[in-house]
mmCIF file of C-alpha atoms and ligand atoms in Angstrom:
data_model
loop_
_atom_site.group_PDB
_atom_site.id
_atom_site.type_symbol
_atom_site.label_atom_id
_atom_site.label_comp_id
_atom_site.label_asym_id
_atom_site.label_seq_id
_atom_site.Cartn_x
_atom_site.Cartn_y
_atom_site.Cartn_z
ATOM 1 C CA UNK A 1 131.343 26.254 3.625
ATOM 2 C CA UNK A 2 128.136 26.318 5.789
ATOM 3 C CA UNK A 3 125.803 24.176 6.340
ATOM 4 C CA UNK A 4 123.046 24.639 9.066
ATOM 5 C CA UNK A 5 120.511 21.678 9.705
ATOM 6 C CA UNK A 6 117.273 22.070 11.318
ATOM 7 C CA UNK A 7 119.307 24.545 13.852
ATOM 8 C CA UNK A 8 116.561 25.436 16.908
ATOM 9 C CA UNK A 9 117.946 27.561 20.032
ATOM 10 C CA UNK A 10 116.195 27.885 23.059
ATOM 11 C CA UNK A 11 117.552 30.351 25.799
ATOM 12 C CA UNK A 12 116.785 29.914 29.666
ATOM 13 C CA UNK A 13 116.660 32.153 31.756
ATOM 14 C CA UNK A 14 115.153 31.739 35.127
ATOM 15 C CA UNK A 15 113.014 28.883 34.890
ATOM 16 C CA UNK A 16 111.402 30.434 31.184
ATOM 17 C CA UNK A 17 112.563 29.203 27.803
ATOM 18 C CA UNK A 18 113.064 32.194 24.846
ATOM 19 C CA UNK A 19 112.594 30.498 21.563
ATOM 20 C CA UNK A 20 115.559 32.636 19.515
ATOM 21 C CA UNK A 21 115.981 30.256 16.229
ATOM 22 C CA UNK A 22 113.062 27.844 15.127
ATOM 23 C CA UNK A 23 114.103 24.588 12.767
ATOM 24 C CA UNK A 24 117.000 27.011 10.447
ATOM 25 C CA UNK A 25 118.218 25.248 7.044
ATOM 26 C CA UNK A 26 120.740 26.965 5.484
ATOM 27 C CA UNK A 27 123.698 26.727 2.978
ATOM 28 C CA UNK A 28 126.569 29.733 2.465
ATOM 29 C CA UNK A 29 129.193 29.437 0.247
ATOM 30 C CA UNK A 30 132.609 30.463 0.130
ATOM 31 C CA UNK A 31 132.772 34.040 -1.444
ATOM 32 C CA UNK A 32 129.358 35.148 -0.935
ATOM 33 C CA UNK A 33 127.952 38.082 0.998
ATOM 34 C CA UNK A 34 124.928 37.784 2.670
ATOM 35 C CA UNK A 35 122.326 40.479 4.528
ATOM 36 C CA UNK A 36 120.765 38.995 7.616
ATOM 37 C CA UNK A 37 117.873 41.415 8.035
ATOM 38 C CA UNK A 38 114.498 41.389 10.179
ATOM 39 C CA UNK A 39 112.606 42.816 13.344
ATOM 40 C CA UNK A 40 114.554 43.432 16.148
ATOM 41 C CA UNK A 41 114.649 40.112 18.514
ATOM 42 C CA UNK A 42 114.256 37.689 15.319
ATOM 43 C CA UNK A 43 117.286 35.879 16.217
ATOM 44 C CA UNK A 44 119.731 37.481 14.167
ATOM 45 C CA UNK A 45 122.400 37.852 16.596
ATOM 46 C CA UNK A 46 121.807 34.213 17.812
ATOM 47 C CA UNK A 47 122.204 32.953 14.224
ATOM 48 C CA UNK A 48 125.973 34.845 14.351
ATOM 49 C CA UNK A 49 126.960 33.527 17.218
ATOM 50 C CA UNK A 50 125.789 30.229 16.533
ATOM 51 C CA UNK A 51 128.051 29.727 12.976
ATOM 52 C CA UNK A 52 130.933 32.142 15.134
ATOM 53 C CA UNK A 53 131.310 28.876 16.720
ATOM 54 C CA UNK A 54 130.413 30.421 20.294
ATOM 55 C CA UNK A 55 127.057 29.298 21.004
ATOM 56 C CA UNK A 56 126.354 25.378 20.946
ATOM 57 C CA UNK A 57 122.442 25.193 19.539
ATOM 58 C CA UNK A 58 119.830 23.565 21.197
ATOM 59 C CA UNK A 59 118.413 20.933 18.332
ATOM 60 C CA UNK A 60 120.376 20.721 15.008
ATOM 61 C CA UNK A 61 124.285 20.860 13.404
ATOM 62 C CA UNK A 62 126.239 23.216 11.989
ATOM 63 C CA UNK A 63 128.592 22.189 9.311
ATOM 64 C CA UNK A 64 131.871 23.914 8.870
ATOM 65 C CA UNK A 65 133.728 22.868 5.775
ATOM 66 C CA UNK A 66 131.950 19.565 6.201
ATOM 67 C CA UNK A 67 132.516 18.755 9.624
ATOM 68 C CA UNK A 68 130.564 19.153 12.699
ATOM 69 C CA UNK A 69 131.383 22.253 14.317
ATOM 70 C CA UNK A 70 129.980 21.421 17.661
ATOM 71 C CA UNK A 71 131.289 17.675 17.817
ATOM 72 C CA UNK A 72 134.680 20.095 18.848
ATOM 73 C CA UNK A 73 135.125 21.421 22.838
ATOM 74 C CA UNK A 74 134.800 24.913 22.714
ATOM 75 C CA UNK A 75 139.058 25.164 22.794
ATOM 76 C CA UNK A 76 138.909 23.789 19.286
ATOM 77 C CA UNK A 77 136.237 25.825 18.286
ATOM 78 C CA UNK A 78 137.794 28.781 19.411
ATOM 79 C CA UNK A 79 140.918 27.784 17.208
ATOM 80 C CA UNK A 80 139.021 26.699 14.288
ATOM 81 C CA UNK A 81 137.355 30.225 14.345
ATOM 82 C CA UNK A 82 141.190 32.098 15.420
ATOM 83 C CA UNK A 83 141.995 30.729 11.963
ATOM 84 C CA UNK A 84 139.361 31.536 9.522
ATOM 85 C CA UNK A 85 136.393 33.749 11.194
ATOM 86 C CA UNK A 86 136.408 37.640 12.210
ATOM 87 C CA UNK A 87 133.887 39.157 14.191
ATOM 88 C CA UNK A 88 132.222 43.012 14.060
ATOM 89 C CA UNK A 89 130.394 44.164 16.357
ATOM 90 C CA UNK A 90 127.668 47.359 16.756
ATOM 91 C CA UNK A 91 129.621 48.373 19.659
ATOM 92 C CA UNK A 92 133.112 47.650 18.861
ATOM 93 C CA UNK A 93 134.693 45.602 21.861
ATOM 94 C CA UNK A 94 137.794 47.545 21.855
ATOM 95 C CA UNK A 95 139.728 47.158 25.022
ATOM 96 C CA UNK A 96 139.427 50.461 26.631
ATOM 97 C CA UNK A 97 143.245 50.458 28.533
ATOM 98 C CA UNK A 98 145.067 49.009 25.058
ATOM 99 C CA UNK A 99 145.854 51.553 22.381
ATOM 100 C CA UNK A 100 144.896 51.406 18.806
ATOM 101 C CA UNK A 101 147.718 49.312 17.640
ATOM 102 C CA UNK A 102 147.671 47.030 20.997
ATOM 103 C CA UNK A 103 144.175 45.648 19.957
ATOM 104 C CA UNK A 104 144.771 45.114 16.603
ATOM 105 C CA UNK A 105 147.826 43.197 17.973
ATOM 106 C CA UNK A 106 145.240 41.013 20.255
ATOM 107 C CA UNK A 107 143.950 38.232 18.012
ATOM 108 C CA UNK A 108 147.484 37.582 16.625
ATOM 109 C CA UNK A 109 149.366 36.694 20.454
ATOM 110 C CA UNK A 110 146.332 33.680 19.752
ATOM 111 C CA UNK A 111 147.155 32.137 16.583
ATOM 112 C CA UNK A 112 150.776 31.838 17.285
ATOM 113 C CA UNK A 113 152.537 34.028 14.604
ATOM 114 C CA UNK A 114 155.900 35.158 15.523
ATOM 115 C CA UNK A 115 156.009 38.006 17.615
ATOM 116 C CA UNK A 116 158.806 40.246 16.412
ATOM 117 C CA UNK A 117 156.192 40.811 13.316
ATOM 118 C CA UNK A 118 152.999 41.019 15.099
ATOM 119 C CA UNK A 119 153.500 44.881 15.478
ATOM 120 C CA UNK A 120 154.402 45.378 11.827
ATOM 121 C CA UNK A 121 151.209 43.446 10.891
ATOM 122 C CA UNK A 122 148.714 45.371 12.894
ATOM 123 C CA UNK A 123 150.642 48.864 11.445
ATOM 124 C CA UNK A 124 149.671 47.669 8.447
ATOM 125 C CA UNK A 125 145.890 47.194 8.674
ATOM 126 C CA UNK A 126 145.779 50.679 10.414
ATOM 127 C CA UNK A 127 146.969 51.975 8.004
ATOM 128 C CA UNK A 128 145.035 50.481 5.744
ATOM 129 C CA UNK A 129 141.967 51.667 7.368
ATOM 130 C CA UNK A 130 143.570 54.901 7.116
ATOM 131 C CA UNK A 131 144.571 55.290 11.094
ATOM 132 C CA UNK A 132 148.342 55.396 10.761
ATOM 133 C CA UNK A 133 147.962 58.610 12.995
ATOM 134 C CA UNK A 134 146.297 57.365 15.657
ATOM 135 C CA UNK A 135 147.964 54.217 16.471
ATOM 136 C CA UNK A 136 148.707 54.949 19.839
ATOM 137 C CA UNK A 137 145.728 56.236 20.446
ATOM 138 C CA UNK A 138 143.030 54.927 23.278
ATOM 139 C CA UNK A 139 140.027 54.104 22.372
ATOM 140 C CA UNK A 140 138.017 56.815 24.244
ATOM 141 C CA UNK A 141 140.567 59.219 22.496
ATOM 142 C CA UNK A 142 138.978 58.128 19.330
ATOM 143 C CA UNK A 143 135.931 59.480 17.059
ATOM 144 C CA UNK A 144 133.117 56.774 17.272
ATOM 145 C CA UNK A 145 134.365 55.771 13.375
ATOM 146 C CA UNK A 146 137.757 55.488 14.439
ATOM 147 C CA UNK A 147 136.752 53.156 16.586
ATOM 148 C CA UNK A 148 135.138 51.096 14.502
ATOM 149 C CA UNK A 149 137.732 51.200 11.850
ATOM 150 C CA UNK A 150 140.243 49.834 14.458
ATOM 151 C CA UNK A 151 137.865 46.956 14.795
ATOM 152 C CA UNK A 152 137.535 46.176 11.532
ATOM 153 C CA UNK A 153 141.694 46.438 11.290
ATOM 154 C CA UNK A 154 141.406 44.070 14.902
ATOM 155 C CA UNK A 155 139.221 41.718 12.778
ATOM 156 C CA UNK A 156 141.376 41.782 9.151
ATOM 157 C CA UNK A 157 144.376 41.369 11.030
ATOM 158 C CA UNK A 158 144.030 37.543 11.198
ATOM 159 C CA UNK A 159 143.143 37.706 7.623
ATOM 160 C CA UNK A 160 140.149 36.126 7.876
ATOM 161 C CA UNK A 161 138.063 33.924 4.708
ATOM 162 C CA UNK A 162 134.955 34.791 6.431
ATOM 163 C CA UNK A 163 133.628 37.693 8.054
ATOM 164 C CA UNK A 164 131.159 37.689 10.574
ATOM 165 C CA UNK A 165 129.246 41.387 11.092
ATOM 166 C CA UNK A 166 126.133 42.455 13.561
ATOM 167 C CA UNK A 167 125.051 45.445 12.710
ATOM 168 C CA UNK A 168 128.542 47.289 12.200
ATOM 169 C CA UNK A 169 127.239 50.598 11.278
ATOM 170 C CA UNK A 170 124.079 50.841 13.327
ATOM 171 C CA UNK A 171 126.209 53.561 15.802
ATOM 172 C CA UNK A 172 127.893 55.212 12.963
ATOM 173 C CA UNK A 173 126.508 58.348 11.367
ATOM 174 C CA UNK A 174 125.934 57.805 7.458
ATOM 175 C CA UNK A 175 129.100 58.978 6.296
ATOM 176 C CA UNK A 176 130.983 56.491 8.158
ATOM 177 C CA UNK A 177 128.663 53.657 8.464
ATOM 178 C CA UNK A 178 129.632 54.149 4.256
ATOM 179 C CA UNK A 179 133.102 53.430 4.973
ATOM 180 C CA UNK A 180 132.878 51.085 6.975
ATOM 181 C CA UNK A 181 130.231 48.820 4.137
ATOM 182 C CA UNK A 182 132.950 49.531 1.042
ATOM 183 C CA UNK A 183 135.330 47.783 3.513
ATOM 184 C CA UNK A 184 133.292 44.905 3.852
ATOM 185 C CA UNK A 185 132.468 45.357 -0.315
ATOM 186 C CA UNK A 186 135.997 45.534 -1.033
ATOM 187 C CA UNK A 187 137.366 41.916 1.614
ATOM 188 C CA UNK A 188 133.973 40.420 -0.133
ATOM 189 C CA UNK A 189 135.568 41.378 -3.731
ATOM 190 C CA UNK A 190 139.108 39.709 -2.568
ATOM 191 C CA UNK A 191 137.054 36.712 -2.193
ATOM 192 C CA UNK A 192 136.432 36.551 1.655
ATOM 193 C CA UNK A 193 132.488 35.780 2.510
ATOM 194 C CA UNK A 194 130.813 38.132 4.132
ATOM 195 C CA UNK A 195 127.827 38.013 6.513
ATOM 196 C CA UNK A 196 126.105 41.145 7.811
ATOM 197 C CA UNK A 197 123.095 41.686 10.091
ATOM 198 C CA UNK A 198 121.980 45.108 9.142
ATOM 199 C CA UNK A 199 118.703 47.085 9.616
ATOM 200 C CA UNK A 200 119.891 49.100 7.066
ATOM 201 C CA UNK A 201 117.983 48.537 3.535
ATOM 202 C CA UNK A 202 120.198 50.482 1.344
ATOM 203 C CA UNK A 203 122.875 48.541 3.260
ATOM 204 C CA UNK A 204 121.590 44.972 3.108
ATOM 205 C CA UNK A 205 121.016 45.981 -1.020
ATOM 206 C CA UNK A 206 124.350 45.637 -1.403
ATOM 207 C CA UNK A 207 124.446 41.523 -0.639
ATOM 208 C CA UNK A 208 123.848 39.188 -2.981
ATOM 209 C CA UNK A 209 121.289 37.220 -1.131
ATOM 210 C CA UNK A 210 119.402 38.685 1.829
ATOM 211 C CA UNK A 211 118.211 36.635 4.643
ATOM 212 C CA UNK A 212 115.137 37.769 6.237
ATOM 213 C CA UNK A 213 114.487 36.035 9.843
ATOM 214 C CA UNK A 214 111.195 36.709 11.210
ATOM 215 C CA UNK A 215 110.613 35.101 14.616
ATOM 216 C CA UNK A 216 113.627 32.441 14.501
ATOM 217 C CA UNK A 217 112.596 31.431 10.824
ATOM 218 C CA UNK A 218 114.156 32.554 7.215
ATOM 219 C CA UNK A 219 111.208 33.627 5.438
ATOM 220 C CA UNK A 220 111.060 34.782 1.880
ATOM 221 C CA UNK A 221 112.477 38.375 1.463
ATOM 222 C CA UNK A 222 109.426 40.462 0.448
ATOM 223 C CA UNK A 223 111.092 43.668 -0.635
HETATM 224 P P1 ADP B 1 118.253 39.970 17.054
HETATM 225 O O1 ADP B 1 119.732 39.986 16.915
HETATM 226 O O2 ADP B 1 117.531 39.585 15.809
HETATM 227 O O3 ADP B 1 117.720 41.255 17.612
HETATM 228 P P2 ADP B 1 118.765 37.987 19.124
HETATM 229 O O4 ADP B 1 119.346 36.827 18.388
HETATM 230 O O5 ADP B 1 119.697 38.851 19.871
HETATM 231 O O6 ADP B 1 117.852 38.841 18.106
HETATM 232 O O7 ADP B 1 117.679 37.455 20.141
HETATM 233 C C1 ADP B 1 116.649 36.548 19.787
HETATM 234 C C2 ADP B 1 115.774 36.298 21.030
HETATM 235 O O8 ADP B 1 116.531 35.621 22.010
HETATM 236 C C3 ADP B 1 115.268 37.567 21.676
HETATM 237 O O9 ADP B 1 113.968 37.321 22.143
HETATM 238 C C4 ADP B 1 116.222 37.796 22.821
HETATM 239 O O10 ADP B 1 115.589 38.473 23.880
HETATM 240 C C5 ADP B 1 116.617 36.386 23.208
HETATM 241 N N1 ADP B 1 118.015 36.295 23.712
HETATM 242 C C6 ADP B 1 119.129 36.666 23.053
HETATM 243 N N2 ADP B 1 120.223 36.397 23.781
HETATM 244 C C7 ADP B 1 119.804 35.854 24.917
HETATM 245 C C8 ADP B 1 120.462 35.346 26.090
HETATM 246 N N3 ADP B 1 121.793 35.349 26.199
HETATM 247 N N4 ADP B 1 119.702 34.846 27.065
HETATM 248 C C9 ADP B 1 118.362 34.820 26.951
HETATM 249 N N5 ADP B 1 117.672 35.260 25.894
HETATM 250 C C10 ADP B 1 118.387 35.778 24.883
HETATM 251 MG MG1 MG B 2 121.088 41.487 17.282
#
């Protein structure tokens, strides 16, 4: 499903280059889930972003489904990723003005769908997420896990195959950062793939193959 080749980014910023990714190879398949783990500033993030479709590398391809991601303008890219990707974030990117059910309704006025049932779709994943009370709630009217459970029902509401996650539960306390990872267990066991960055080892146990990036490079998982 992916395929990264040699994949090198290089940030600038003001006249200095930040090496973030370093020469990455790397296959995923369809229905796997994956731990992206190592130090802080490894690249981690980068390497999201980068098969998100959202940042073009510097050096190398990514290969979607066997075509070029970045050969696409970013308008493509951003509809090639409507229709299969979702994103979660450590800090969750809800809208701060739009209640609960308003941005779960967000990524759906993108792909199209008719709108009559784009209401009844995000009540559903609220309520799947167990949030059928707070629907019209604000965000800031929201426990810290609420909020992050209506992002994850903002990201399922596409119905995404694959599921793109930096470091969902590293502002959660224990009990909810829980909840949150037997969501991601349970859209993994439906068969979507699943891609974490966690600094979380009990966490990044649960994958089936961890990725350990250590100064832009995958490097053999010690533990
Ligand atoms: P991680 O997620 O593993 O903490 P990142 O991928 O966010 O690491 O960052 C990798 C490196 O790239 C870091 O040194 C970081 O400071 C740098 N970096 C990340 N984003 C940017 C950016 N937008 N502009 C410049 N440098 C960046
Ligand atoms: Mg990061």
């Amino acid at each position: 499903m992916f395929e990264c080749k040699n994949v090198t980014m290089k940030y600038k910023v003001r006249g200095t280059t930040v090496d973030a990714l370093d020469g990455v190879d790397l296959k995923i398949n369809q229905g796997e889930k994956i731990s992206v783990i190592g130090p802080s500033g490894s690249g981690k993030s980068t390497l999201l972003l980068i098969l998100g479709g959202m940042l073009s590398p510097t050096v190398g391809e990514i290969y979607f489904e066997e075509e070029n991601l970045y050969k696409y303008k970013p308008d493509s890219r951003a509809r090639i990723r409507g229709s299969n990707m979702g994103f979660v974030f450590q800090t969750f990117n809800l809208v701060p003005y739009l209640s609960a059910i308003e941005n779960v309704m967000l990524p759906l006025h993108l792909n199209g769908l008719d709108k009559t049932l784009h209401k009844d779709k995000a009540a559903d994943v609220l309520k799947r997420v167990e949030l059928a009370h707070r629907m019209e709630h604000k965000p800031n009217e929201l426990s810290i896990g609420q909020q992050q459970r209506v992002a994850l029902a903002r990201m399922m509401v596409t119905d995404p195959r694959i599921i793109l996650a930096d470091e969902p539960t590293g502002s959660l306390d224990p009990e909810t950062g829980h909840h949150i990872l037997n969501f991601l267990d349970e859209l993994n066991d439906e068969g979507k793939t699943v891609i974490m960055v966690t600094h979380d080892p009990a966490a990044a146990d649960r994958a089936q193959r961890k990725l350990r990036i250590v100064d832009g490079k995958i490097v053999p998982d010690a533990s």
